[in-house]
Coordinates of C-alpha atoms in Angstrom, one line a residue:
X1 CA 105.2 24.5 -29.3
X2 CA 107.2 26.3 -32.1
X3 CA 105.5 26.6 -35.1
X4 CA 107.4 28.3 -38.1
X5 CA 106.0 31.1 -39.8
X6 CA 105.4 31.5 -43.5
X7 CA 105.1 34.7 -45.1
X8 CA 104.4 35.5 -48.6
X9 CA 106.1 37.9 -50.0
X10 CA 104.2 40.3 -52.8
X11 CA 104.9 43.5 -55.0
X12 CA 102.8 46.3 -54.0
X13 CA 101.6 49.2 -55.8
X14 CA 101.7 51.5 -53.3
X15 CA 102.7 51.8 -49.6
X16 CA 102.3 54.4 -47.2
X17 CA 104.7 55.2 -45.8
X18 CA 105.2 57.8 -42.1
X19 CA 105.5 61.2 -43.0
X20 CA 106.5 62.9 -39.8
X21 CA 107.5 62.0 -36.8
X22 CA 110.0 59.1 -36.3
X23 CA 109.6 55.8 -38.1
X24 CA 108.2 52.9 -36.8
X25 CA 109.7 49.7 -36.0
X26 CA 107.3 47.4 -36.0
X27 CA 108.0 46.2 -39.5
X28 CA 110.8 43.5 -40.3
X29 CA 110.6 43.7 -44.0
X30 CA 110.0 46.2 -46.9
X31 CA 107.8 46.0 -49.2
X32 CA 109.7 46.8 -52.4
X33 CA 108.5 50.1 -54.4
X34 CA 107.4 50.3 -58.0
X35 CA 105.9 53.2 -59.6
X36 CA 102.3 53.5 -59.8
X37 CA 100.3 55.6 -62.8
X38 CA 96.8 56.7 -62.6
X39 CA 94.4 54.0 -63.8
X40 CA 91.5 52.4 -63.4
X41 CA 91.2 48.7 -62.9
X42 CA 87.8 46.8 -63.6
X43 CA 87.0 44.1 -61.0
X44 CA 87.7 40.8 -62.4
X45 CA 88.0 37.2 -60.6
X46 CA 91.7 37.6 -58.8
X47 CA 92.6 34.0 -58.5
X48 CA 93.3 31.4 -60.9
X49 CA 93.8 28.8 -58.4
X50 CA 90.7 27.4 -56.0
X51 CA 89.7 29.8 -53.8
X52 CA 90.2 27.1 -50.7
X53 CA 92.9 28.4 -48.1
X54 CA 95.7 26.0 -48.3
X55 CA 96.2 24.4 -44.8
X56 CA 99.2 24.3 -42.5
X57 CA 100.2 21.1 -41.8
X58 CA 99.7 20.7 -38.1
X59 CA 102.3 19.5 -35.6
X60 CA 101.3 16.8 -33.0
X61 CA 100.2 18.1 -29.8
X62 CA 99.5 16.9 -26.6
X63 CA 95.9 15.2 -25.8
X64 CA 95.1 17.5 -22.9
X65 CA 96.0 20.9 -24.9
X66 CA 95.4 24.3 -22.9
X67 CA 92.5 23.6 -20.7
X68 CA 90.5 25.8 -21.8
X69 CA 87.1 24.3 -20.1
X70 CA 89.1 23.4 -17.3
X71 CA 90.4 27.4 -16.9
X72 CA 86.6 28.8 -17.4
X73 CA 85.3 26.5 -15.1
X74 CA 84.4 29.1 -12.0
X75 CA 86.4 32.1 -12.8
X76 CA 84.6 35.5 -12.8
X77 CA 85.3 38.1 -15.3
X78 CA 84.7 42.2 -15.2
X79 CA 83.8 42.9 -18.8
X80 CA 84.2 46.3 -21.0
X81 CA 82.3 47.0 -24.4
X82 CA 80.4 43.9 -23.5
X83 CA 77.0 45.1 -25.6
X84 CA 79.5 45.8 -28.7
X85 CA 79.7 43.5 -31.8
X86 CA 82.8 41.7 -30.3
X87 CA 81.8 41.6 -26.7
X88 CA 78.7 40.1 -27.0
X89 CA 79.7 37.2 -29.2
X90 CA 82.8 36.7 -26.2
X91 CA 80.0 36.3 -23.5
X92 CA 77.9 34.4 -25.7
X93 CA 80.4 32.3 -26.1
X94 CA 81.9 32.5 -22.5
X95 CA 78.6 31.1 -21.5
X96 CA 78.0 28.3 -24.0
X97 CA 81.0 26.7 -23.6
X98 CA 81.0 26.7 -19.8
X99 CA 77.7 26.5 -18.1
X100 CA 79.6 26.4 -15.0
X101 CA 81.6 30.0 -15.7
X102 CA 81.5 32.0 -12.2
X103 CA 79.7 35.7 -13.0
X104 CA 80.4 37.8 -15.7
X105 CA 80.6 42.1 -14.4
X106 CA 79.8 43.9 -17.5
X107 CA 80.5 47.7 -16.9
X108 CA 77.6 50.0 -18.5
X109 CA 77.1 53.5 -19.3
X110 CA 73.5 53.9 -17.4
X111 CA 72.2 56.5 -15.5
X112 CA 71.4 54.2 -12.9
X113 CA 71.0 50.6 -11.6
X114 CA 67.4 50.0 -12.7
X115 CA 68.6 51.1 -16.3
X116 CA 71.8 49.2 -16.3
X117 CA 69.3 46.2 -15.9
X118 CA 66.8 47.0 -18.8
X119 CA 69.8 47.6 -20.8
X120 CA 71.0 44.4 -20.0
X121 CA 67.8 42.7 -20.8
X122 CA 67.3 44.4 -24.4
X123 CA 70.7 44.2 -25.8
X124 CA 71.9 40.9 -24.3
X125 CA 69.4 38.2 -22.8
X126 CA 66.8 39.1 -25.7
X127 CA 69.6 39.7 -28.7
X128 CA 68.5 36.4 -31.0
X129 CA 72.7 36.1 -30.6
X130 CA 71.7 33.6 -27.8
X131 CA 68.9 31.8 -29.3
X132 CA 71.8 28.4 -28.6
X133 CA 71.6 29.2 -25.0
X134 CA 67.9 29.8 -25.2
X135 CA 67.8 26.2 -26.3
X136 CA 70.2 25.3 -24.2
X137 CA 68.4 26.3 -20.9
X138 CA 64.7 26.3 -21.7
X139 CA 62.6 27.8 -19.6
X140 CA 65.5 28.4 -16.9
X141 CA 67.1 30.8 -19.7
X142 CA 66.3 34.0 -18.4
X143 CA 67.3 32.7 -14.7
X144 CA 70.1 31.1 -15.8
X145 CA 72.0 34.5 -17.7
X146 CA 70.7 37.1 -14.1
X147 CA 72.7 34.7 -12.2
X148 CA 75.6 34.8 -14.4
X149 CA 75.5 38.5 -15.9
X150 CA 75.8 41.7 -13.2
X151 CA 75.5 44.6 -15.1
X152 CA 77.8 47.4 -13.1
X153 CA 76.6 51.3 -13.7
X154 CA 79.9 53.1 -14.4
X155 CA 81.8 54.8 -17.4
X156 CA 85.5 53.6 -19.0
X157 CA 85.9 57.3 -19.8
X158 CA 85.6 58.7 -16.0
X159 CA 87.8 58.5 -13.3
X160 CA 87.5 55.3 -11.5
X161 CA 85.6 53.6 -14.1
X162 CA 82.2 55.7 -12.7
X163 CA 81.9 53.1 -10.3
X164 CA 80.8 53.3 -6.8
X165 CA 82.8 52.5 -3.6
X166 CA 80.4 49.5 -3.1
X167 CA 80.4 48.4 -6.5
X168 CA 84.2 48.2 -7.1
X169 CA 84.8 47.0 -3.7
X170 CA 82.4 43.7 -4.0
X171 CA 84.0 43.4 -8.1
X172 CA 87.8 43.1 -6.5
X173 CA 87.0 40.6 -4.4
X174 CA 85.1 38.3 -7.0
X175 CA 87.1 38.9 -10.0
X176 CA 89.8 37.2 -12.0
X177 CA 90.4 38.1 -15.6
X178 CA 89.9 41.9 -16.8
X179 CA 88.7 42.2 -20.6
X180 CA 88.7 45.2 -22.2
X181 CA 86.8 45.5 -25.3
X182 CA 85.6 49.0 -24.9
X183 CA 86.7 51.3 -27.6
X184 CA 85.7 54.3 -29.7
X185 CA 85.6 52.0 -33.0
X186 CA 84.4 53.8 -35.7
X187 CA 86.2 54.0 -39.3
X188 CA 85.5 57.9 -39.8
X189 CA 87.1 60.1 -36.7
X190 CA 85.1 60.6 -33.6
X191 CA 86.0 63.6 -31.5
X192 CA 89.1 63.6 -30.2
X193 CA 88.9 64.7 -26.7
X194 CA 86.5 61.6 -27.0
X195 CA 88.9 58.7 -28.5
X196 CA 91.5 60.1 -26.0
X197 CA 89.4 59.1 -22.9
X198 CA 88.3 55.6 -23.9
X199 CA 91.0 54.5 -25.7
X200 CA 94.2 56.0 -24.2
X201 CA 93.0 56.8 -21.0
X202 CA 90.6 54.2 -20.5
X203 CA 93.3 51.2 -20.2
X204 CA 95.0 53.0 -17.7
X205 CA 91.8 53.4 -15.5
X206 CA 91.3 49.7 -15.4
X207 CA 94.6 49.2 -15.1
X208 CA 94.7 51.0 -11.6
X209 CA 91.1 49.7 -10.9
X210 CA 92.9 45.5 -11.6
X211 CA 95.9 46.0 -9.4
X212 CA 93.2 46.6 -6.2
X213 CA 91.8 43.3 -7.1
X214 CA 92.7 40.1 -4.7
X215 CA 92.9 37.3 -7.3
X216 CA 93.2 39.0 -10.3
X217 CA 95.4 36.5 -12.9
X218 CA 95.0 38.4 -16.0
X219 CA 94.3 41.6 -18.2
X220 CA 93.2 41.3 -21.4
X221 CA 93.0 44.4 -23.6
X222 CA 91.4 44.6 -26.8
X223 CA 93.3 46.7 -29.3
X224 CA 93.2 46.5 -33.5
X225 CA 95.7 45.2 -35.8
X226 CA 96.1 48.8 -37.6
X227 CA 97.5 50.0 -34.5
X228 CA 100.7 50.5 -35.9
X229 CA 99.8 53.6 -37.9
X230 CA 100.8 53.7 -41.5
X231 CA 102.5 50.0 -42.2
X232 CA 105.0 48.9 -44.7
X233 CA 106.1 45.3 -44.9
X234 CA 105.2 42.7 -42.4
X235 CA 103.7 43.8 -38.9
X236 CA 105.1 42.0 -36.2
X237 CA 103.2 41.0 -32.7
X238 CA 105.3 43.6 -30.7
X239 CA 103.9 45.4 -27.9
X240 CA 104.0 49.0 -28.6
X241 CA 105.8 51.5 -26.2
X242 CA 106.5 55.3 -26.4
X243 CA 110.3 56.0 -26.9
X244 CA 111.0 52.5 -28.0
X245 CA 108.8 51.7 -30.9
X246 CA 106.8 54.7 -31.0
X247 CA 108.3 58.5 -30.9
X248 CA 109.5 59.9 -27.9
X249 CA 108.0 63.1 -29.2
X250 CA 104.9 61.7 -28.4
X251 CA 103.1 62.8 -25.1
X252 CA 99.7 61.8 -23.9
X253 CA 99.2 64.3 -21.3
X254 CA 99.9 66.8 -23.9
X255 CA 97.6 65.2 -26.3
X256 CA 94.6 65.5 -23.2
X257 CA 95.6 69.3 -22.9
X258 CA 95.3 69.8 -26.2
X259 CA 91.9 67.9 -26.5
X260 CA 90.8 69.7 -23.3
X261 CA 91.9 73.4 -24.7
X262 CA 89.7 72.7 -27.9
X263 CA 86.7 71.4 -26.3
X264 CA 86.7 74.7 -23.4
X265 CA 87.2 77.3 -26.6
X266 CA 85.0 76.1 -29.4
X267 CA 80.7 75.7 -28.9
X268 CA 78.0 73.5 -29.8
X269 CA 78.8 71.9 -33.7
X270 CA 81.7 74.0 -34.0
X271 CA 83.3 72.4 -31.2
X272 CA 82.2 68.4 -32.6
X273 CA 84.0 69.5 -36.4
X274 CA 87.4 71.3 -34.6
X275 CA 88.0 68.4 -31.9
X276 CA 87.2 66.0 -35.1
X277 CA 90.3 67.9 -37.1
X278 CA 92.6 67.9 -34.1
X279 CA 92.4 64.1 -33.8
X280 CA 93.0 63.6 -37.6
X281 CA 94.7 66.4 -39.4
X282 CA 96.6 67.8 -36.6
X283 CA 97.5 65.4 -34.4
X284 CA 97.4 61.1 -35.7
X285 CA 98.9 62.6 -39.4
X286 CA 101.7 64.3 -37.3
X287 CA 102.9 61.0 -35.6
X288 CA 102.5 58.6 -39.0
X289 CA 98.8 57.3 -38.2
X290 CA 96.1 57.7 -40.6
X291 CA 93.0 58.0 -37.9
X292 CA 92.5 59.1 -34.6
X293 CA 91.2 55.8 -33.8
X294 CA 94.5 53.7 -34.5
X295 CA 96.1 56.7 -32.7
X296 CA 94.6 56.7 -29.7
X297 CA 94.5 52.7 -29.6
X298 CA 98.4 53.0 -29.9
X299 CA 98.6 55.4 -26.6
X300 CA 96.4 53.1 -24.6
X301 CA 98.9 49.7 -25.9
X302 CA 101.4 52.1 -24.9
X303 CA 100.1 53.0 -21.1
X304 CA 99.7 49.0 -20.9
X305 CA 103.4 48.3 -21.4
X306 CA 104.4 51.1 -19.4
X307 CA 102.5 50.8 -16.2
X308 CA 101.1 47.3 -16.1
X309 CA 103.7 46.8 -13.2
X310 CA 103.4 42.8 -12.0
X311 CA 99.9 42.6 -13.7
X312 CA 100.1 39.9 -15.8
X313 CA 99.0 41.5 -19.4
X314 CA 97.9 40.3 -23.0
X315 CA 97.4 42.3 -26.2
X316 CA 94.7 41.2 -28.8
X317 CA 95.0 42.8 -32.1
X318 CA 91.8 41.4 -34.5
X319 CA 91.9 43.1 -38.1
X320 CA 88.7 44.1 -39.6
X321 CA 86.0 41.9 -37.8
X322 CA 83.1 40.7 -39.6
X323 CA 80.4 38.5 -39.2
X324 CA 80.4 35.0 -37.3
X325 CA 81.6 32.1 -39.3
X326 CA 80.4 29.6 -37.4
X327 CA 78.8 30.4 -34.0
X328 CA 76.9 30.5 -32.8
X329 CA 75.3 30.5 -36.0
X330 CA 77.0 31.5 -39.4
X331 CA 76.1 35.4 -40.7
X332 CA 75.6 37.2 -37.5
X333 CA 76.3 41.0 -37.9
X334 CA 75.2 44.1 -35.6
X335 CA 75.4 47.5 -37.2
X336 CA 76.5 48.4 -41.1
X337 CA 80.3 48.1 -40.6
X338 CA 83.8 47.4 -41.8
X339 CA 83.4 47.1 -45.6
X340 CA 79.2 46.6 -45.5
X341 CA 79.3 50.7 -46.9
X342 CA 81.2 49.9 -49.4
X343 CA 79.4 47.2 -50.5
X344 CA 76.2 48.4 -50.3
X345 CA 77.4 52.0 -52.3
X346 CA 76.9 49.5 -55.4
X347 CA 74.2 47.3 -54.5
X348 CA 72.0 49.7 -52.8
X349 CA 73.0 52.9 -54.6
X350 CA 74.3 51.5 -57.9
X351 CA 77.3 53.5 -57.9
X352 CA 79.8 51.2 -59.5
X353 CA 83.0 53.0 -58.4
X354 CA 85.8 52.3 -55.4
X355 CA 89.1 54.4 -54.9
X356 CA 91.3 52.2 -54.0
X357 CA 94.0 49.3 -55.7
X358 CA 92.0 45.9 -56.7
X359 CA 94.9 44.2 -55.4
X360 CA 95.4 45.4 -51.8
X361 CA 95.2 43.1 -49.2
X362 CA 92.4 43.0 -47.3
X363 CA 92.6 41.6 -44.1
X364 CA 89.3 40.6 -42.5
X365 CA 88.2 37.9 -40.0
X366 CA 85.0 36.5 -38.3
X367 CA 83.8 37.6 -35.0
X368 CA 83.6 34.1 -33.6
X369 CA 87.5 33.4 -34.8
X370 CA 88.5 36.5 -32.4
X371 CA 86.5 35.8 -29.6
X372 CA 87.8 31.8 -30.1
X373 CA 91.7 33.5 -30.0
X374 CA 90.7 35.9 -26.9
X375 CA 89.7 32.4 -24.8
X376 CA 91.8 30.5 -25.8
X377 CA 95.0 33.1 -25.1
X378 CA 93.0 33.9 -22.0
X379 CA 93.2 30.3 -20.6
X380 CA 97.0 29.8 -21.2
X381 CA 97.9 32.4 -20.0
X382 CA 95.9 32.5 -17.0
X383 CA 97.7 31.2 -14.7
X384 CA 99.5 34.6 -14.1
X385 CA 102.9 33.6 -15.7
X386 CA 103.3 36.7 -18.3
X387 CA 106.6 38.2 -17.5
X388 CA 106.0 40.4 -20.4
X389 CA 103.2 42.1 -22.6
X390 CA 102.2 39.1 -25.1
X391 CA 100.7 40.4 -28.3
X392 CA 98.3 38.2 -30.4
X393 CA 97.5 39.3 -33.7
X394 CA 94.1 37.9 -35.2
X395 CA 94.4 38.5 -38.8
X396 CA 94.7 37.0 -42.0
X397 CA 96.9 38.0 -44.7
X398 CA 100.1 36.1 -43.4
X399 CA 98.6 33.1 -45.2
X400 CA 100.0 31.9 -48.2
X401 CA 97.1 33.4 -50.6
X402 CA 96.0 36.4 -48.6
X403 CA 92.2 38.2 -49.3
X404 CA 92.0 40.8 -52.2
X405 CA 90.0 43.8 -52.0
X406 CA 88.8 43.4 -55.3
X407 CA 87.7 40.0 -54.4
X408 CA 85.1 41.0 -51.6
X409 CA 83.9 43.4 -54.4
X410 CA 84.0 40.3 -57.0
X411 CA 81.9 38.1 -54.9
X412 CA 79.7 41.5 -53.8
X413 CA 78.8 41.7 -57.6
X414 CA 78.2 37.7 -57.8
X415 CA 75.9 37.8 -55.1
X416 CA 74.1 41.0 -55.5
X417 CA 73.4 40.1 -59.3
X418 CA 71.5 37.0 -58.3
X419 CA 70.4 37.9 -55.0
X420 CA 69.6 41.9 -55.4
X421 CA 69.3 43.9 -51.5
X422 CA 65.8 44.7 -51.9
X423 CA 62.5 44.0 -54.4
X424 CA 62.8 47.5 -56.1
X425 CA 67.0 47.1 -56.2
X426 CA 68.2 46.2 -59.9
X427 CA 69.8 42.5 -60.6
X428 CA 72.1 44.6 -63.9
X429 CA 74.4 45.8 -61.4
X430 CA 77.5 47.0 -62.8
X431 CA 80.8 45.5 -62.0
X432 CA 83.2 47.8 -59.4
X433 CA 85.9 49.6 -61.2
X434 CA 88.5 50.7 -58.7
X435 CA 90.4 54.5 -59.8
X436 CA 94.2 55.3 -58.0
X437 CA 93.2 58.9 -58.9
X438 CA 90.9 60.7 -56.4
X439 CA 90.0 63.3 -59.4
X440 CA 89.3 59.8 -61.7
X441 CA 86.8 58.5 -58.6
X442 CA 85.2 62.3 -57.9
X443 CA 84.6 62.5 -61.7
X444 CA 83.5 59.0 -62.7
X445 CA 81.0 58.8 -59.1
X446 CA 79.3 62.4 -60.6
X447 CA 78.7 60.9 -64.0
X448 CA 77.0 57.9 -62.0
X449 CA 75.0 60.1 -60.4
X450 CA 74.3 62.5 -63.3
X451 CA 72.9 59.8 -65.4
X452 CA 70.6 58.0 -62.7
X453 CA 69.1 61.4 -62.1
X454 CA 68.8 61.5 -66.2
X455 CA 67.2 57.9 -66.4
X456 CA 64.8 59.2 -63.6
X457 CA 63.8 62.4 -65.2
X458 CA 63.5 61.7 -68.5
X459 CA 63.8 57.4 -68.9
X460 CA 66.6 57.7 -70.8
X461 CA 70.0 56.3 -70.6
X462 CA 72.4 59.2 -71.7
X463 CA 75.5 59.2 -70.5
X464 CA 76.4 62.9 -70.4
X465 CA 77.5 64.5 -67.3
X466 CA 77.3 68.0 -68.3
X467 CA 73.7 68.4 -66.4
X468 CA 74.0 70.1 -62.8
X469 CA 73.4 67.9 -59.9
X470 CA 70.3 68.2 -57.9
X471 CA 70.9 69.0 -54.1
X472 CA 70.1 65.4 -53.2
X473 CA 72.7 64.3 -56.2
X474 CA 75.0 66.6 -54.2
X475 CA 74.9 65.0 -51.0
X476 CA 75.4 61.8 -52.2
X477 CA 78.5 62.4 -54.2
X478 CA 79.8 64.4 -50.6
X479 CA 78.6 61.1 -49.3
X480 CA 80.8 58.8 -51.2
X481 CA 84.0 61.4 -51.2
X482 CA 83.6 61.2 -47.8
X483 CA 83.9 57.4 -47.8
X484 CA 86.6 57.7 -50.2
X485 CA 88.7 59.2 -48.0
X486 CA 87.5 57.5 -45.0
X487 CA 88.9 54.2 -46.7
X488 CA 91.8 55.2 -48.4
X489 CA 94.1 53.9 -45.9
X490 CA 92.5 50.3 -46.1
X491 CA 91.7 50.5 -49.8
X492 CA 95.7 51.2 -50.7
X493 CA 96.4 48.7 -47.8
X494 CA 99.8 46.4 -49.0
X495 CA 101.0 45.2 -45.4
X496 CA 100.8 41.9 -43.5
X497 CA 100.4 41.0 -40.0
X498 CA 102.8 38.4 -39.0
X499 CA 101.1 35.9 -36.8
X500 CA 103.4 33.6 -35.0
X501 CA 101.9 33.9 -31.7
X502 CA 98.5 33.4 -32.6
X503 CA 99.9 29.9 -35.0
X504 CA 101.9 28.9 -32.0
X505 CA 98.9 28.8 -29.4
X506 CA 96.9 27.6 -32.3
X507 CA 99.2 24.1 -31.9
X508 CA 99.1 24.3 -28.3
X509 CA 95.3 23.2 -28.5
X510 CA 94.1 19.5 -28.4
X511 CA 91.9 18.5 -31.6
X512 CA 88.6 18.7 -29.5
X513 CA 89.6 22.1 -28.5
X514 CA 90.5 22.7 -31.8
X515 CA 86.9 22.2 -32.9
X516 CA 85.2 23.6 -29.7
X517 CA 87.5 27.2 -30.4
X518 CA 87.9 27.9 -33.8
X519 CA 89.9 30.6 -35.1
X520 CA 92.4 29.5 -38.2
X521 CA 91.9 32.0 -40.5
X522 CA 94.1 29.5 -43.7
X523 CA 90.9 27.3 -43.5
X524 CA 88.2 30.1 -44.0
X525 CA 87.3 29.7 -48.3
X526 CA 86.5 33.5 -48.7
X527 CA 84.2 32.8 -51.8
X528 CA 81.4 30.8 -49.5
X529 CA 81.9 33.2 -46.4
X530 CA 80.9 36.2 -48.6
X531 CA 78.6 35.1 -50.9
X532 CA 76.9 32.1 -48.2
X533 CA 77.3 34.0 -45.0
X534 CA 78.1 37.1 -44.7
X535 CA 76.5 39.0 -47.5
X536 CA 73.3 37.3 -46.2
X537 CA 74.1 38.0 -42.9
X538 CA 74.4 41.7 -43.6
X539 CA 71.0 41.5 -45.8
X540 CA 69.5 40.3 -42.0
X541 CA 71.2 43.0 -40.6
X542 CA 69.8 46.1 -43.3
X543 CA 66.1 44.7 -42.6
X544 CA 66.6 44.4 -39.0
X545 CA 67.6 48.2 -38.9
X546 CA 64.6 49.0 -40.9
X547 CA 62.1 46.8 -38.5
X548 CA 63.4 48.3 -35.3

């Protein structure tokens, strides 16, 4: 069903826009330009309306919807980056919703079967994640997940997936839907030779490994909304493709020599820090991204849409995924992530400073919402009938009142002050003031520093910053300049991500399903997910770390 889509338009501050390379085209509108001064800008409450997401008025749809049950019902799936955040909330909810699911291959990096089993054990059938299907299944629990989860010894980053003959062989006979969720994720570059081999190379592994497979109705690929390198405007749900909407200066074969060169010549830590710089300075800044990561996620859309053949193909592109909403239980986190360091710089460290623009969009959305959309798009479009690459982006800020950053940092403050991280953490937490100027946040994050060492020493509250850092005052204002810069990309963020396709399959589902798969993102009220689930969730999540 058509639905139509509704787009706000809003004045930004700032904009990135490509430097080199040729543009993109991804982006139907422009944002328009005003100039933007030096300041800083106190965090204050952003919205004078209610914080509740208005709703879209929904079209009538048929009684039946999809079929989503219907499509799970006995299908087997081979599964990548299945003990990641994202993966394992997909299989928990893969196997909730239908008991009767066929098996679920979950490739793993193991040196061999026996570990490929413990690993399976500890990071999946014991992860409290299932505690619903412990419930569920009683004492048959255990029983229940060996039958339905075969853990697979192999490698996304080596040729043929790392799989044996025997292994791959009995997987293409079994298998209908391919879901890739593997990815080198991380916000700060990883190696590049690294983020090459998973993320560009990797699709195209499993996409020679799917067309050997006899029933094989879809593949599903994981990618990120921030794909599209440095945005402008509104992002549209276009598949990306070298020499169309990506420059045909671009090579990934020359990108892997490159990579490969680097990692032969340089040794030991040397080698980690110069394959780091080739990903980021050298190479994603010369094509218009910002990170490696994005960089290397854009190669492997790219190698999907250009050798995907008859395989019938579908693009998910979440935005910054945080913890659950919902299921299977609301707050559930694994691993400080997404904008966690950012919030705990001021509630665990007390360092009241950000560089970034208060009002830059910030476009965030549950786990459980994206692994809803990746069933859902899953089961209508399972039935093989994709004559072309369908993106879905799973995002937020195409709503009418889109998320502020300053807002997380609002309800951070308003949480933190009443609810403090720890015992010895202080409730007179100072509210986040957010500086344009990188010399404004190096400057005003040393005088934080200065004058907790000060209080420390001495009891005293002076202000002055004239004192020299200690070595441990040092690393923690390298610490934060490194986050600075890590973030600046999403902290000066002023795009959208148009969502038609994801609005449009969002009708297509009957009200049960509706309720059964969650994932509109105009009915989450920001203000109780932050301070009632997640920040509590990610309080769970710090004393977790610390008890392991």
């Amino acid at each position: 069903m058509a639905i139509t889509n509704l787009i706000a338009t809003s004045t930004a501050d700032r904009f990135f826009s490509s430097s080199f390379g040729k543009p993109n085209h991804f982006v139907s509108h422009r944002l328009p330009q005003t100039t933007h001064r030096d300041r800083v800008i106190t965090s204050r409450c952003y919205r004078a309306m209610s914080l509740k997401a208005v709703k879209t008025v929904i079209v009538p749809e048929t009684s039946d919807g999809i079929g989503i049950v219907r499509f799970l019902k006995g299908k087997s799936y081979f599964v990548t980056g299945a003990t990641g955040f994202l993966g394992k909330v997909l299989i928990e909810k893969l196997l909730r919703a239908s008991p009767e699911i066929g098996k679920i291959f979950i490739l793993m990096k193991s040196k061999d079967q026996e570990s490929a089993n413990k690993r399976l054990y500890h990071e999946i059938i014991s992860s409290d994640l299932f505690k619903l299907l412990k419930q569920m299944h009683g004492r048959s629990y255990e029983a229940f997940m060996k039958r339905r989860l075969i853990p697979i010894t192999g490698d996304i980053g080596e040729e043929n997936l790392g799989m044996n003959s025997e292994a791959a062989d009995k997987i293409s006979e079994e298998i209908d839907v391919i879901i890739n969720c593997a990815g080198r994720t991380t916000f700060d570059d990883s190696r590049y030779d690294a983020a090459l081999s998973v993320n560009a190379l990797g699709p195209d592994r499993l996409l020679h490994f799917g067309k050997k497979c006899k029933k094989l109705k879809l593949f599903l690929h994981v990618s990120t909304a921030f794909v599209t390198g440095k945005l402008e405007g509104t992002v549209l749900e276009i598949p990306l493709c070298i020499g169309e909407n990506m420059t045909s200066e671009l090579n990934i074969e020359t990108e892997v020599k490159l990579a490969s060169e680097a990692e032969r010549k340089f040794h030991g830590s040397e080698r980690s820090k110069k394959l780091k710089e080739l990903g980021y300075e050298s190479r994603a800044q010369r094509y218009g991204w910002e990170k490696a990561y994005t960089f290397t996620k854009a190669m492997g859309e790219s190698v999907i849409h250009s050798k995907r053949g008859d395989l019938p193909a579908l693009i998910i592109r979440p935005s910054c995924i945080e913890s659950s909403y919902k299921e299977p239980f609301p707050g559930w986190l694994q691993g400080i992530r997404m904008t966690a360091p950012l919030i705990l710089g001021n509630g665990k460290d007390q360092i009241p400073d950000l560089f970034g623009d208060y009002q830059s969009s910030c476009d965030v959305i549950p786990v459980d919402m994206v692994a809803n959309a990746i069933i859902a798009a899953m089961a209508k479009h399972g039935c093989g009938n994709v004559p072309e690459v369908k993106v879905y982006n799973v995002t937020s800020t195409s709503h009418v009142h889109p998320l502020r950053m300053g807002e997380i940092m609002d309800f951070s403050y308003q949480h933190l002050c009443n609810s403090p991280l720890t015992e010895t953490t202080t409730r007179n937490l100072e509210r986040m003031k957010f500086h344009s100027s990188l010399e404004e946040f190096t400057y005003s994050v040393s005088n934080a520093i200065t004058r907790k060492e000060r209080e420390m020493k001495n009891g005293e509250g002076e202000a002055e910053s004239h004192t020299t850092l200690s070595m441990k005052g040092k690393r923690t204002l390298k610490y934060f300049l490194s986050l600075a810069k890590t973030y600046q990309p999403y902290m000066f963020f002023q795009a959208r991500f148009d969502d038609t396709n994801t609005r449009s399959l969002l009708q297509e589902l009957s009200m049960e399903e509706r309720k059964m798969f969650e994932f509109d993102g105009s009915c989450i009220d920001w203000e109780h997910y932050f301070i009632n689930i997640h920040l509590p969730g990610l309080k769970r999540e710090l004393l977790r770390q610390r008890s392991s």
